[in-house]
Amino acid sequence: MRIPPAAAPGRARWRAALAAAAIAATCLALVLAAGAAQARTGAARAAAKPTIVLVHGAFADASGFGAVTSRLQQRGYTVIAPANPLRGPASDAASVASVLKQIQGPIVLVAHSYGGAVTTEAATLVTNVKALVYLNALALDAGETNLGMTARFPNHFGDALRPVPFQLPDGTQGTDFYIDRARFRSFFAADVSARLVARMASAQRPITLAAGLEPSTEPAWKTIPSWYLIGRQDRVISPAAQRFMAERANAHTIEINSSHASYISHPAKVTQFILRAARSAG
């Protein structure tokens, strides 16, 4: 149909509007495609990063990893810090392993102090732990015990520990150990502020005597690459014991001038050390 001359300008505006809409739709499609590509790239990068699991030791809880956790999360890592029951290496390892079994992809398993005795066993119960990180921790061999290692390399326990009896479900009596609050800073965290140490001493979780006496099983560090951070001023696990265990495990090792609570007093250094292990595992 022939358009009257008077209608031509309206037709031109209509065509221009259609063209503009087409251009806008094309631009939107390109933006959405680019966004989807970036999302896929980001997801792929996130999936490539191992999950970092932080296991605390005796006289502490998972909240002590707060500063380290924040730093790792800022770098895009998924971090899980489960509760360690502190009842004995075998049962504690089973508890931690139940958490590990829910994680898909590679895991970097980090432990402090007695937590090392737990992770050394827990890592043998799953197949995706790619790196073990020990922070002033027990890297025991089969048949060794917590108290046996401290007897072999004397530390500064002295009168710092306080026994507290408790009743087990079967009616027998067990013994928990706490650190004397007055000795907590000098024994456990000499390079941590007095205010923070006061909170730590109040919230400390006890470890059983049985956990100190229970023999370890075949260790994961014989088959999984290990990293070990030694605290030169440690009064709980002597630096000599730490050097012995690190060398025996053929671990990538550093030493820092810290107390037993290195992950609290030196979170930046500890984070960088964990990242070294994470980069190797991811």
PDB file of C-alpha atoms in Angstrom:
ATOM      1  CA  MET A   1       0.000   0.000   0.000  1.00  0.00           C
ATOM      2  CA  ARG A   2       1.274   3.443  -0.877  1.00  0.00           C
ATOM      3  CA  ILE A   3       1.805   5.634   2.209  1.00  0.00           C
ATOM      4  CA  PRO A   4       0.506   9.128   1.920  1.00  0.00           C
ATOM      5  CA  PRO A   5       3.207  11.792   2.175  1.00  0.00           C
ATOM      6  CA  ALA A   6       1.775  13.075   5.467  1.00  0.00           C
ATOM      7  CA  ALA A   7       2.292   9.647   7.101  1.00  0.00           C
ATOM      8  CA  ALA A   8       5.924   9.240   6.032  1.00  0.00           C
ATOM      9  CA  PRO A   9       7.494  11.039   9.024  1.00  0.00           C
ATOM     10  CA  GLY A  10       5.598   8.769  11.451  1.00  0.00           C
ATOM     11  CA  ARG A  11       6.759   5.709   9.524  1.00  0.00           C
ATOM     12  CA  ALA A  12      10.339   6.907   9.699  1.00  0.00           C
ATOM     13  CA  ARG A  13      10.115   7.407  13.447  1.00  0.00           C
ATOM     14  CA  TRP A  14       8.641   3.920  13.817  1.00  0.00           C
ATOM     15  CA  ARG A  15      11.515   2.388  11.835  1.00  0.00           C
ATOM     16  CA  ALA A  16      14.037   4.337  13.910  1.00  0.00           C
ATOM     17  CA  ALA A  17      12.436   3.081  17.121  1.00  0.00           C
ATOM     18  CA  LEU A  18      12.594  -0.513  15.891  1.00  0.00           C
ATOM     19  CA  ALA A  19      16.249  -0.110  14.971  1.00  0.00           C
ATOM     20  CA  ALA A  20      17.054   1.376  18.382  1.00  0.00           C
ATOM     21  CA  ALA A  21      15.216  -1.449  20.127  1.00  0.00           C
ATOM     22  CA  ALA A  22      17.136  -4.014  18.091  1.00  0.00           C
ATOM     23  CA  ILE A  23      20.434  -2.365  18.980  1.00  0.00           C
ATOM     24  CA  ALA A  24      19.454  -2.264  22.669  1.00  0.00           C
ATOM     25  CA  ALA A  25      18.443  -5.927  22.611  1.00  0.00           C
ATOM     26  CA  THR A  26      21.754  -6.847  20.994  1.00  0.00           C
ATOM     27  CA  CYS A  27      23.707  -4.870  23.593  1.00  0.00           C
ATOM     28  CA  LEU A  28      21.739  -6.455  26.420  1.00  0.00           C
ATOM     29  CA  ALA A  29      22.405  -9.915  25.018  1.00  0.00           C
ATOM     30  CA  LEU A  30      26.125  -9.149  24.812  1.00  0.00           C
ATOM     31  CA  VAL A  31      26.180  -7.848  28.389  1.00  0.00           C
ATOM     32  CA  LEU A  32      24.312 -10.908  29.674  1.00  0.00           C
ATOM     33  CA  ALA A  33      26.624 -13.224  27.760  1.00  0.00           C
ATOM     34  CA  ALA A  34      29.688 -11.465  29.163  1.00  0.00           C
ATOM     35  CA  GLY A  35      28.243 -11.623  32.674  1.00  0.00           C
ATOM     36  CA  ALA A  36      27.506 -15.328  32.315  1.00  0.00           C
ATOM     37  CA  ALA A  37      31.025 -15.942  31.048  1.00  0.00           C
ATOM     38  CA  GLN A  38      32.494 -14.049  34.001  1.00  0.00           C
ATOM     39  CA  ALA A  39      30.264 -16.005  36.387  1.00  0.00           C
ATOM     40  CA  ARG A  40      31.411 -19.289  34.859  1.00  0.00           C
ATOM     41  CA  THR A  41      35.026 -18.175  35.109  1.00  0.00           C
ATOM     42  CA  GLY A  42      34.546 -17.116  38.718  1.00  0.00           C
ATOM     43  CA  ALA A  43      32.828 -20.380  39.561  1.00  0.00           C
ATOM     44  CA  ALA A  44      35.596 -22.342  37.887  1.00  0.00           C
ATOM     45  CA  ARG A  45      38.217 -20.438  39.842  1.00  0.00           C
ATOM     46  CA  ALA A  46      36.309 -20.975  43.089  1.00  0.00           C
ATOM     47  CA  ALA A  47      35.932 -24.669  42.306  1.00  0.00           C
ATOM     48  CA  ALA A  48      39.665 -24.917  41.652  1.00  0.00           C
ATOM     49  CA  LYS A  49      40.483 -23.639  45.152  1.00  0.00           C
ATOM     50  CA  PRO A  50      40.693 -26.298  47.842  1.00  0.00           C
ATOM     51  CA  THR A  51      38.507 -26.091  50.921  1.00  0.00           C
ATOM     52  CA  ILE A  52      40.566 -25.246  53.996  1.00  0.00           C
ATOM     53  CA  VAL A  53      39.585 -27.040  57.199  1.00  0.00           C
ATOM     54  CA  LEU A  54      40.978 -25.680  60.477  1.00  0.00           C
ATOM     55  CA  VAL A  55      41.087 -28.017  63.489  1.00  0.00           C
ATOM     56  CA  HIS A  56      41.811 -26.565  66.918  1.00  0.00           C
ATOM     57  CA  GLY A  57      43.660 -28.288  69.721  1.00  0.00           C
ATOM     58  CA  ALA A  58      43.292 -28.587  73.479  1.00  0.00           C
ATOM     59  CA  PHE A  59      42.456 -25.647  75.766  1.00  0.00           C
ATOM     60  CA  ALA A  60      41.016 -23.751  72.767  1.00  0.00           C
ATOM     61  CA  ASP A  61      38.081 -23.721  70.366  1.00  0.00           C
ATOM     62  CA  ALA A  62      37.443 -22.913  66.705  1.00  0.00           C
ATOM     63  CA  SER A  63      36.877 -19.202  67.376  1.00  0.00           C
ATOM     64  CA  GLY A  64      40.628 -18.773  67.833  1.00  0.00           C
ATOM     65  CA  PHE A  65      41.024 -19.135  64.062  1.00  0.00           C
ATOM     66  CA  GLY A  66      38.932 -16.007  63.442  1.00  0.00           C
ATOM     67  CA  ALA A  67      41.712 -13.756  62.138  1.00  0.00           C
ATOM     68  CA  VAL A  68      43.144 -16.506  59.931  1.00  0.00           C
ATOM     69  CA  THR A  69      39.691 -17.443  58.632  1.00  0.00           C
ATOM     70  CA  SER A  70      38.921 -13.859  57.611  1.00  0.00           C
ATOM     71  CA  ARG A  71      42.174 -13.557  55.695  1.00  0.00           C
ATOM     72  CA  LEU A  72      41.610 -16.823  53.855  1.00  0.00           C
ATOM     73  CA  GLN A  73      38.011 -15.926  52.992  1.00  0.00           C
ATOM     74  CA  GLN A  74      39.136 -12.562  51.628  1.00  0.00           C
ATOM     75  CA  ARG A  75      41.274 -14.529  49.179  1.00  0.00           C
ATOM     76  CA  GLY A  76      38.303 -16.534  47.980  1.00  0.00           C
ATOM     77  CA  TYR A  77      38.751 -19.734  49.977  1.00  0.00           C
ATOM     78  CA  THR A  78      35.974 -21.726  51.607  1.00  0.00           C
ATOM     79  CA  VAL A  79      36.943 -22.262  55.247  1.00  0.00           C
ATOM     80  CA  ILE A  80      35.426 -24.687  57.742  1.00  0.00           C
ATOM     81  CA  ALA A  81      36.480 -24.822  61.398  1.00  0.00           C
ATOM     82  CA  PRO A  82      34.714 -27.756  63.087  1.00  0.00           C
ATOM     83  CA  ALA A  83      34.623 -28.437  66.803  1.00  0.00           C
ATOM     84  CA  ASN A  84      37.224 -30.923  68.009  1.00  0.00           C
ATOM     85  CA  PRO A  85      35.680 -33.016  70.835  1.00  0.00           C
ATOM     86  CA  LEU A  86      39.054 -33.460  72.630  1.00  0.00           C
ATOM     87  CA  ARG A  87      38.066 -36.914  73.929  1.00  0.00           C
ATOM     88  CA  GLY A  88      40.691 -39.065  72.170  1.00  0.00           C
ATOM     89  CA  PRO A  89      42.480 -39.210  68.787  1.00  0.00           C
ATOM     90  CA  ALA A  90      40.420 -42.051  67.284  1.00  0.00           C
ATOM     91  CA  SER A  91      36.957 -40.759  68.196  1.00  0.00           C
ATOM     92  CA  ASP A  92      37.971 -37.162  67.481  1.00  0.00           C
ATOM     93  CA  ALA A  93      39.350 -38.207  64.077  1.00  0.00           C
ATOM     94  CA  ALA A  94      36.049 -39.922  63.251  1.00  0.00           C
ATOM     95  CA  SER A  95      34.197 -36.732  64.185  1.00  0.00           C
ATOM     96  CA  VAL A  96      36.397 -34.535  61.993  1.00  0.00           C
ATOM     97  CA  ALA A  97      36.277 -37.077  59.153  1.00  0.00           C
ATOM     98  CA  SER A  98      32.472 -36.894  59.198  1.00  0.00           C
ATOM     99  CA  VAL A  99      32.854 -33.212  58.281  1.00  0.00           C
ATOM    100  CA  LEU A 100      35.501 -33.908  55.649  1.00  0.00           C
ATOM    101  CA  LYS A 101      33.252 -36.463  53.950  1.00  0.00           C
ATOM    102  CA  GLN A 102      30.726 -33.711  53.180  1.00  0.00           C
ATOM    103  CA  ILE A 103      33.300 -31.705  51.187  1.00  0.00           C
ATOM    104  CA  GLN A 104      33.706 -32.139  47.450  1.00  0.00           C
ATOM    105  CA  GLY A 105      37.056 -31.362  45.856  1.00  0.00           C
ATOM    106  CA  PRO A 106      40.514 -31.050  47.392  1.00  0.00           C
ATOM    107  CA  ILE A 107      41.008 -30.270  51.071  1.00  0.00           C
ATOM    108  CA  VAL A 108      43.852 -28.599  52.930  1.00  0.00           C
ATOM    109  CA  LEU A 109      43.658 -29.916  56.497  1.00  0.00           C
ATOM    110  CA  VAL A 110      45.182 -27.561  59.058  1.00  0.00           C
ATOM    111  CA  ALA A 111      45.710 -28.427  62.713  1.00  0.00           C
ATOM    112  CA  HIS A 112      46.980 -26.737  65.836  1.00  0.00           C
ATOM    113  CA  SER A 113      48.526 -28.539  68.811  1.00  0.00           C
ATOM    114  CA  TYR A 114      46.647 -31.744  69.776  1.00  0.00           C
ATOM    115  CA  GLY A 115      44.555 -31.181  66.651  1.00  0.00           C
ATOM    116  CA  GLY A 116      47.526 -32.579  64.739  1.00  0.00           C
ATOM    117  CA  ALA A 117      47.091 -35.969  66.392  1.00  0.00           C
ATOM    118  CA  VAL A 118      43.467 -35.860  65.217  1.00  0.00           C
ATOM    119  CA  THR A 119      44.038 -34.729  61.619  1.00  0.00           C
ATOM    120  CA  THR A 120      46.889 -37.210  61.180  1.00  0.00           C
ATOM    121  CA  GLU A 121      44.290 -39.955  61.629  1.00  0.00           C
ATOM    122  CA  ALA A 122      41.274 -38.199  60.079  1.00  0.00           C
ATOM    123  CA  ALA A 123      43.079 -37.694  56.757  1.00  0.00           C
ATOM    124  CA  THR A 124      43.413 -41.470  56.386  1.00  0.00           C
ATOM    125  CA  LEU A 125      39.605 -41.836  56.516  1.00  0.00           C
ATOM    126  CA  VAL A 126      38.944 -39.804  53.354  1.00  0.00           C
ATOM    127  CA  THR A 127      40.547 -39.601  49.918  1.00  0.00           C
ATOM    128  CA  ASN A 128      40.559 -35.880  49.079  1.00  0.00           C
ATOM    129  CA  VAL A 129      42.967 -34.372  51.630  1.00  0.00           C
ATOM    130  CA  LYS A 130      45.784 -33.033  49.470  1.00  0.00           C
ATOM    131  CA  ALA A 131      47.889 -31.234  52.079  1.00  0.00           C
ATOM    132  CA  LEU A 132      48.413 -31.394  55.836  1.00  0.00           C
ATOM    133  CA  VAL A 133      49.429 -28.247  57.715  1.00  0.00           C
ATOM    134  CA  TYR A 134      50.714 -28.497  61.283  1.00  0.00           C
ATOM    135  CA  LEU A 135      50.803 -25.356  63.448  1.00  0.00           C
ATOM    136  CA  ASN A 136      52.812 -26.104  66.615  1.00  0.00           C
ATOM    137  CA  ALA A 137      51.096 -29.476  66.303  1.00  0.00           C
ATOM    138  CA  LEU A 138      51.490 -33.163  67.031  1.00  0.00           C
ATOM    139  CA  ALA A 139      52.516 -35.151  63.953  1.00  0.00           C
ATOM    140  CA  LEU A 140      52.679 -38.520  65.674  1.00  0.00           C
ATOM    141  CA  ASP A 141      53.757 -41.852  64.247  1.00  0.00           C
ATOM    142  CA  ALA A 142      51.935 -45.150  64.792  1.00  0.00           C
ATOM    143  CA  GLY A 143      52.013 -46.187  68.451  1.00  0.00           C
ATOM    144  CA  GLU A 144      53.117 -42.788  69.788  1.00  0.00           C
ATOM    145  CA  THR A 145      51.089 -40.796  72.289  1.00  0.00           C
ATOM    146  CA  ASN A 146      50.647 -37.155  73.174  1.00  0.00           C
ATOM    147  CA  LEU A 147      52.159 -37.555  76.629  1.00  0.00           C
ATOM    148  CA  GLY A 148      54.860 -39.859  75.302  1.00  0.00           C
ATOM    149  CA  MET A 149      56.068 -37.174  72.912  1.00  0.00           C
ATOM    150  CA  THR A 150      56.115 -34.526  75.642  1.00  0.00           C
ATOM    151  CA  ALA A 151      58.033 -36.890  77.923  1.00  0.00           C
ATOM    152  CA  ARG A 152      60.582 -37.530  75.176  1.00  0.00           C
ATOM    153  CA  PHE A 153      61.013 -33.788  74.627  1.00  0.00           C
ATOM    154  CA  PRO A 154      60.258 -32.179  78.008  1.00  0.00           C
ATOM    155  CA  ASN A 155      58.183 -29.012  77.971  1.00  0.00           C
ATOM    156  CA  HIS A 156      57.019 -26.517  80.566  1.00  0.00           C
ATOM    157  CA  PHE A 157      53.806 -28.132  81.789  1.00  0.00           C
ATOM    158  CA  GLY A 158      54.964 -27.992  85.401  1.00  0.00           C
ATOM    159  CA  ASP A 159      52.044 -27.060  87.623  1.00  0.00           C
ATOM    160  CA  ALA A 160      50.092 -25.361  84.820  1.00  0.00           C
ATOM    161  CA  LEU A 161      47.501 -28.127  84.365  1.00  0.00           C
ATOM    162  CA  ARG A 162      44.543 -28.646  86.683  1.00  0.00           C
ATOM    163  CA  PRO A 163      42.791 -32.079  86.714  1.00  0.00           C
ATOM    164  CA  VAL A 164      39.008 -32.151  87.012  1.00  0.00           C
ATOM    165  CA  PRO A 165      37.259 -35.517  87.410  1.00  0.00           C
ATOM    166  CA  PHE A 166      34.080 -36.293  85.463  1.00  0.00           C
ATOM    167  CA  GLN A 167      31.796 -39.293  85.097  1.00  0.00           C
ATOM    168  CA  LEU A 168      31.611 -41.248  81.851  1.00  0.00           C
ATOM    169  CA  PRO A 169      28.296 -42.636  80.493  1.00  0.00           C
ATOM    170  CA  ASP A 170      29.219 -46.141  81.705  1.00  0.00           C
ATOM    171  CA  GLY A 171      29.634 -44.842  85.252  1.00  0.00           C
ATOM    172  CA  THR A 172      33.424 -44.915  85.322  1.00  0.00           C
ATOM    173  CA  GLN A 173      35.412 -41.816  86.105  1.00  0.00           C
ATOM    174  CA  GLY A 174      37.510 -39.845  83.651  1.00  0.00           C
ATOM    175  CA  THR A 175      39.817 -36.877  84.079  1.00  0.00           C
ATOM    176  CA  ASP A 176      39.757 -33.602  82.187  1.00  0.00           C
ATOM    177  CA  PHE A 177      42.669 -31.180  82.182  1.00  0.00           C
ATOM    178  CA  TYR A 178      42.436 -27.393  82.126  1.00  0.00           C
ATOM    179  CA  ILE A 179      45.223 -24.819  82.233  1.00  0.00           C
ATOM    180  CA  ASP A 180      45.347 -22.821  85.466  1.00  0.00           C
ATOM    181  CA  ARG A 181      43.926 -19.416  84.485  1.00  0.00           C
ATOM    182  CA  ALA A 182      46.728 -17.642  86.338  1.00  0.00           C
ATOM    183  CA  ARG A 183      49.283 -19.530  84.226  1.00  0.00           C
ATOM    184  CA  PHE A 184      47.406 -19.491  80.909  1.00  0.00           C
ATOM    185  CA  ARG A 185      49.231 -16.551  79.345  1.00  0.00           C
ATOM    186  CA  SER A 186      52.789 -17.560  80.266  1.00  0.00           C
ATOM    187  CA  PHE A 187      52.179 -21.193  79.354  1.00  0.00           C
ATOM    188  CA  PHE A 188      49.953 -21.020  76.278  1.00  0.00           C
ATOM    189  CA  ALA A 189      49.948 -17.527  74.776  1.00  0.00           C
ATOM    190  CA  ALA A 190      52.751 -15.325  76.071  1.00  0.00           C
ATOM    191  CA  ASP A 191      52.680 -13.095  72.958  1.00  0.00           C
ATOM    192  CA  VAL A 192      48.913 -12.458  73.052  1.00  0.00           C
ATOM    193  CA  SER A 193      47.360  -9.427  74.759  1.00  0.00           C
ATOM    194  CA  ALA A 194      46.330  -9.857  78.385  1.00  0.00           C
ATOM    195  CA  ARG A 195      42.726  -8.908  77.600  1.00  0.00           C
ATOM    196  CA  LEU A 196      42.383 -11.554  74.883  1.00  0.00           C
ATOM    197  CA  VAL A 197      44.163 -14.163  76.983  1.00  0.00           C
ATOM    198  CA  ALA A 198      41.686 -13.576  79.813  1.00  0.00           C
ATOM    199  CA  ARG A 199      38.825 -14.439  77.441  1.00  0.00           C
ATOM    200  CA  MET A 200      40.697 -17.475  76.093  1.00  0.00           C
ATOM    201  CA  ALA A 201      41.383 -18.785  79.596  1.00  0.00           C
ATOM    202  CA  SER A 202      37.718 -18.441  80.542  1.00  0.00           C
ATOM    203  CA  ALA A 203      36.500 -20.224  77.391  1.00  0.00           C
ATOM    204  CA  GLN A 204      39.139 -22.962  77.257  1.00  0.00           C
ATOM    205  CA  ARG A 205      37.919 -26.471  76.496  1.00  0.00           C
ATOM    206  CA  PRO A 206      39.493 -29.354  78.417  1.00  0.00           C
ATOM    207  CA  ILE A 207      41.209 -32.438  77.080  1.00  0.00           C
ATOM    208  CA  THR A 208      40.900 -35.852  78.671  1.00  0.00           C
ATOM    209  CA  LEU A 209      43.748 -37.795  80.202  1.00  0.00           C
ATOM    210  CA  ALA A 210      42.725 -40.655  77.893  1.00  0.00           C
ATOM    211  CA  ALA A 211      43.439 -38.447  74.867  1.00  0.00           C
ATOM    212  CA  GLY A 212      46.976 -37.992  76.116  1.00  0.00           C
ATOM    213  CA  LEU A 213      47.502 -41.724  76.580  1.00  0.00           C
ATOM    214  CA  GLU A 214      45.813 -43.155  73.462  1.00  0.00           C
ATOM    215  CA  PRO A 215      48.298 -44.461  70.862  1.00  0.00           C
ATOM    216  CA  SER A 216      48.188 -42.982  67.382  1.00  0.00           C
ATOM    217  CA  THR A 217      47.495 -45.074  64.286  1.00  0.00           C
ATOM    218  CA  GLU A 218      49.320 -45.132  60.934  1.00  0.00           C
ATOM    219  CA  PRO A 219      49.874 -41.454  60.052  1.00  0.00           C
ATOM    220  CA  ALA A 220      48.644 -39.630  56.976  1.00  0.00           C
ATOM    221  CA  TRP A 221      51.852 -37.599  56.702  1.00  0.00           C
ATOM    222  CA  LYS A 222      53.591 -40.654  55.266  1.00  0.00           C
ATOM    223  CA  THR A 223      51.503 -40.372  52.094  1.00  0.00           C
ATOM    224  CA  ILE A 224      50.207 -36.762  52.026  1.00  0.00           C
ATOM    225  CA  PRO A 225      52.487 -33.703  51.548  1.00  0.00           C
ATOM    226  CA  SER A 226      52.929 -31.829  54.806  1.00  0.00           C
ATOM    227  CA  TRP A 227      53.783 -28.329  56.016  1.00  0.00           C
ATOM    228  CA  TYR A 228      54.953 -27.543  59.540  1.00  0.00           C
ATOM    229  CA  LEU A 229      55.131 -24.186  61.355  1.00  0.00           C
ATOM    230  CA  ILE A 230      57.359 -24.225  64.442  1.00  0.00           C
ATOM    231  CA  GLY A 231      56.967 -21.717  67.276  1.00  0.00           C
ATOM    232  CA  ARG A 232      60.362 -20.997  68.777  1.00  0.00           C
ATOM    233  CA  GLN A 233      58.895 -19.787  72.115  1.00  0.00           C
ATOM    234  CA  ASP A 234      56.412 -22.644  72.506  1.00  0.00           C
ATOM    235  CA  ARG A 235      56.097 -23.862  76.103  1.00  0.00           C
ATOM    236  CA  VAL A 236      53.428 -26.522  75.434  1.00  0.00           C
ATOM    237  CA  ILE A 237      55.086 -28.602  72.698  1.00  0.00           C
ATOM    238  CA  SER A 238      58.802 -27.940  72.803  1.00  0.00           C
ATOM    239  CA  PRO A 239      60.459 -26.542  69.658  1.00  0.00           C
ATOM    240  CA  ALA A 240      62.802 -29.564  69.732  1.00  0.00           C
ATOM    241  CA  ALA A 241      59.826 -31.923  69.501  1.00  0.00           C
ATOM    242  CA  GLN A 242      58.344 -29.861  66.687  1.00  0.00           C
ATOM    243  CA  ARG A 243      61.581 -29.937  64.699  1.00  0.00           C
ATOM    244  CA  PHE A 244      61.824 -33.698  65.192  1.00  0.00           C
ATOM    245  CA  MET A 245      58.271 -34.307  63.958  1.00  0.00           C
ATOM    246  CA  ALA A 246      58.583 -31.897  61.034  1.00  0.00           C
ATOM    247  CA  GLU A 247      61.834 -33.450  59.822  1.00  0.00           C
ATOM    248  CA  ARG A 248      60.493 -36.958  60.186  1.00  0.00           C
ATOM    249  CA  ALA A 249      57.426 -36.052  58.108  1.00  0.00           C
ATOM    250  CA  ASN A 250      59.658 -34.461  55.468  1.00  0.00           C
ATOM    251  CA  ALA A 251      57.495 -31.379  55.891  1.00  0.00           C
ATOM    252  CA  HIS A 252      57.952 -27.954  54.307  1.00  0.00           C
ATOM    253  CA  THR A 253      58.991 -26.117  57.462  1.00  0.00           C
ATOM    254  CA  ILE A 254      59.272 -22.566  58.741  1.00  0.00           C
ATOM    255  CA  GLU A 255      60.062 -21.220  62.199  1.00  0.00           C
ATOM    256  CA  ILE A 256      58.603 -18.062  63.689  1.00  0.00           C
ATOM    257  CA  ASN A 257      59.196 -16.363  67.026  1.00  0.00           C
ATOM    258  CA  SER A 258      55.834 -17.258  68.554  1.00  0.00           C
ATOM    259  CA  SER A 259      54.265 -18.867  71.570  1.00  0.00           C
ATOM    260  CA  HIS A 260      52.096 -21.977  71.289  1.00  0.00           C
ATOM    261  CA  ALA A 261      49.227 -19.758  70.080  1.00  0.00           C
ATOM    262  CA  SER A 262      50.934 -18.808  66.806  1.00  0.00           C
ATOM    263  CA  TYR A 263      47.687 -18.687  64.822  1.00  0.00           C
ATOM    264  CA  ILE A 264      46.372 -16.002  67.186  1.00  0.00           C
ATOM    265  CA  SER A 265      49.518 -13.944  67.741  1.00  0.00           C
ATOM    266  CA  HIS A 266      50.781 -14.124  64.120  1.00  0.00           C
ATOM    267  CA  PRO A 267      47.692 -14.579  61.918  1.00  0.00           C
ATOM    268  CA  ALA A 268      49.244 -12.959  58.835  1.00  0.00           C
ATOM    269  CA  LYS A 269      52.277 -15.262  58.846  1.00  0.00           C
ATOM    270  CA  VAL A 270      50.148 -18.311  59.560  1.00  0.00           C
ATOM    271  CA  THR A 271      47.764 -17.385  56.735  1.00  0.00           C
ATOM    272  CA  GLN A 272      50.605 -17.018  54.250  1.00  0.00           C
ATOM    273  CA  PHE A 273      51.950 -20.402  55.309  1.00  0.00           C
ATOM    274  CA  ILE A 274      48.553 -22.061  54.811  1.00  0.00           C
ATOM    275  CA  LEU A 275      48.256 -20.386  51.404  1.00  0.00           C
ATOM    276  CA  ARG A 276      51.542 -21.987  50.334  1.00  0.00           C
ATOM    277  CA  ALA A 277      50.050 -25.387  51.044  1.00  0.00           C
ATOM    278  CA  ALA A 278      46.738 -24.412  49.420  1.00  0.00           C
ATOM    279  CA  ARG A 279      48.416 -23.325  46.189  1.00  0.00           C
ATOM    280  CA  SER A 280      50.185 -26.667  45.984  1.00  0.00           C
ATOM    281  CA  ALA A 281      46.932 -28.540  46.575  1.00  0.00           C
ATOM    282  CA  GLY A 282      44.715 -26.524  44.232  1.00  0.00           C
TER     283      GLY A 282
END
